[in-house]
Amino acid sequence: MDVPDYARQVLADEGNDLRHRFLGAAAHFAQEWEPHFAERFGHPAPTKDETNGRAA
């Protein structure tokens, strides 16, 4: 493996690690704050079925 290929692999691995950390933090945030948002705004977010398969 030459230097540019190695650098590309290292950057890809770091990006993948950051993506997994972000997704884990987002899931934790959603679980922790979901009841508070529902209490404040009076209802949970719409499901995919209610938005014709698109995100709300």
Coordinates of N, CA and C in Angstrom, one line a residue:
M1 N 0.9 -1.2 0.0 CA 0.0 0.0 0.0 C 0.9 1.2 0.0
D2 N 0.6 2.1 -0.9 CA 1.5 3.3 -1.0 C 0.9 4.4 -0.1
V3 N 1.6 5.5 0.1 CA 1.3 6.6 1.0 C -0.1 7.2 0.8
P4 N -0.4 7.6 -0.5 CA -1.8 8.1 -0.7 C -2.9 7.2 -0.4
D5 N -2.7 5.9 -0.7 CA -3.8 4.9 -0.3 C -3.9 4.7 1.2
Y6 N -2.7 4.7 1.9 CA -2.8 4.6 3.3 C -3.4 5.8 4.0
A7 N -3.1 7.0 3.5 CA -3.7 8.3 4.0 C -5.2 8.2 3.7
R8 N -5.6 7.8 2.6 CA -7.1 7.7 2.2 C -7.8 6.8 3.2
Q9 N -7.2 5.6 3.5 CA -7.7 4.6 4.4 C -7.9 5.2 5.8
V10 N -6.8 5.9 6.3 CA -6.8 6.5 7.6 C -8.0 7.5 7.7
L11 N -8.1 8.4 6.7 CA -9.1 9.4 6.8 C -10.5 8.8 6.7
A12 N -10.7 7.7 5.9 CA -12.0 7.0 5.8 C -12.3 6.4 7.2
D13 N -11.4 5.8 7.8 CA -11.6 5.2 9.1 C -12.0 6.2 10.2
E14 N -11.3 7.3 10.2 CA -11.6 8.4 11.1 C -13.0 9.0 10.9
G15 N -13.3 9.2 9.6 CA -14.7 9.7 9.3 C -15.7 8.7 9.7
N16 N -15.5 7.4 9.5 CA -16.5 6.4 9.9 C -16.6 6.4 11.4
D17 N -15.5 6.5 12.1 CA -15.6 6.5 13.6 C -16.4 7.7 14.1
L18 N -16.2 8.9 13.5 CA -16.9 10.1 13.8 C -18.4 9.9 13.5
R19 N -18.7 9.3 12.4 CA -20.1 9.1 12.0 C -20.8 8.2 13.0
H20 N -20.2 7.2 13.5 CA -20.7 6.3 14.5 C -20.9 7.0 15.8
R21 N -20.0 7.8 16.2 CA -20.1 8.5 17.4 C -21.2 9.5 17.4
F22 N -21.4 10.2 16.2 CA -22.5 11.2 16.1 C -23.8 10.5 16.1
L23 N -23.9 9.3 15.4 CA -25.2 8.6 15.4 C -25.6 8.1 16.8
G24 N -24.6 7.6 17.5 CA -24.8 7.2 18.9 C -25.3 8.3 19.8
A25 N -24.6 9.4 19.7 CA -25.0 10.6 20.5 C -26.4 11.1 20.1
A26 N -26.7 11.1 18.8 CA -28.1 11.5 18.4 C -29.1 10.5 18.9
A27 N -28.9 9.2 18.9 CA -29.9 8.3 19.4 C -30.1 8.5 20.9
H28 N -29.0 8.7 21.6 CA -29.1 9.0 23.1 C -29.9 10.3 23.4
F29 N -29.6 11.3 22.6 CA -30.3 12.6 22.8 C -31.8 12.4 22.5
A30 N -32.1 11.7 21.5 CA -33.5 11.5 21.1 C -34.3 10.7 22.2
Q31 N -33.6 9.7 22.8 CA -34.2 8.9 23.8 C -34.4 9.7 25.1
E32 N -33.4 10.5 25.4 CA -33.5 11.2 26.7 C -34.5 12.4 26.6
W33 N -34.6 13.1 25.5 CA -35.4 14.3 25.4 C -36.8 14.1 24.8
E34 N -37.0 12.9 24.3 CA -38.3 12.6 23.6 C -39.5 13.0 24.5
P35 N -39.5 12.5 25.8 CA -40.7 12.9 26.7 C -40.8 14.4 26.9
H36 N -39.7 15.1 27.0 CA -39.8 16.5 27.2 C -40.3 17.3 26.0
F37 N -39.9 16.8 24.8 CA -40.5 17.4 23.6 C -42.0 17.2 23.5
A38 N -42.4 15.9 23.8 CA -43.8 15.6 23.7 C -44.6 16.4 24.7
E39 N -44.0 16.5 25.9 CA -44.7 17.3 27.0 C -44.9 18.8 26.5
R40 N -43.8 19.3 26.0 CA -43.8 20.8 25.6 C -44.7 21.0 24.4
F41 N -44.6 20.2 23.4 CA -45.4 20.5 22.2 C -46.7 19.7 22.1
G42 N -47.0 18.8 23.0 CA -48.3 18.2 23.1 C -48.4 16.9 22.3
H43 N -47.5 16.5 21.6 CA -47.6 15.3 20.8 C -46.2 14.8 20.3
P44 N -46.1 13.5 20.0 CA -44.8 13.1 19.5 C -44.7 13.4 18.0
A45 N -43.5 13.3 17.5 CA -43.3 13.6 16.1 C -44.1 12.6 15.2
P46 N -44.5 13.0 14.0 CA -45.3 12.1 13.2 C -44.4 10.9 12.7
T47 N -45.1 9.8 12.5 CA -44.4 8.6 12.0 C -44.2 8.7 10.5
K48 N -43.4 7.7 10.0 CA -43.2 7.7 8.5 C -44.5 7.5 7.8
D49 N -45.4 6.7 8.3 CA -46.6 6.5 7.7 C -47.4 7.8 7.5
E50 N -47.3 8.6 8.5 CA -48.1 9.9 8.6 C -47.5 10.9 7.6
T51 N -46.3 10.7 7.2 CA -45.6 11.7 6.3 C -45.4 11.1 4.9
N52 N -46.1 10.1 4.6 CA -45.9 9.4 3.3 C -44.5 8.9 3.0
G53 N -43.9 8.4 4.1 CA -42.5 7.8 3.9 C -41.4 8.8 4.0
R54 N -41.7 10.1 4.1 CA -40.7 11.1 4.2 C -40.4 11.5 5.6
A55 N -39.3 12.0 5.9 CA -39.0 12.5 7.3 C -39.8 13.7 7.6
A56 N -40.1 13.9 8.8 CA -41.0 15.1 9.2 C -40.3 16.4 9.0

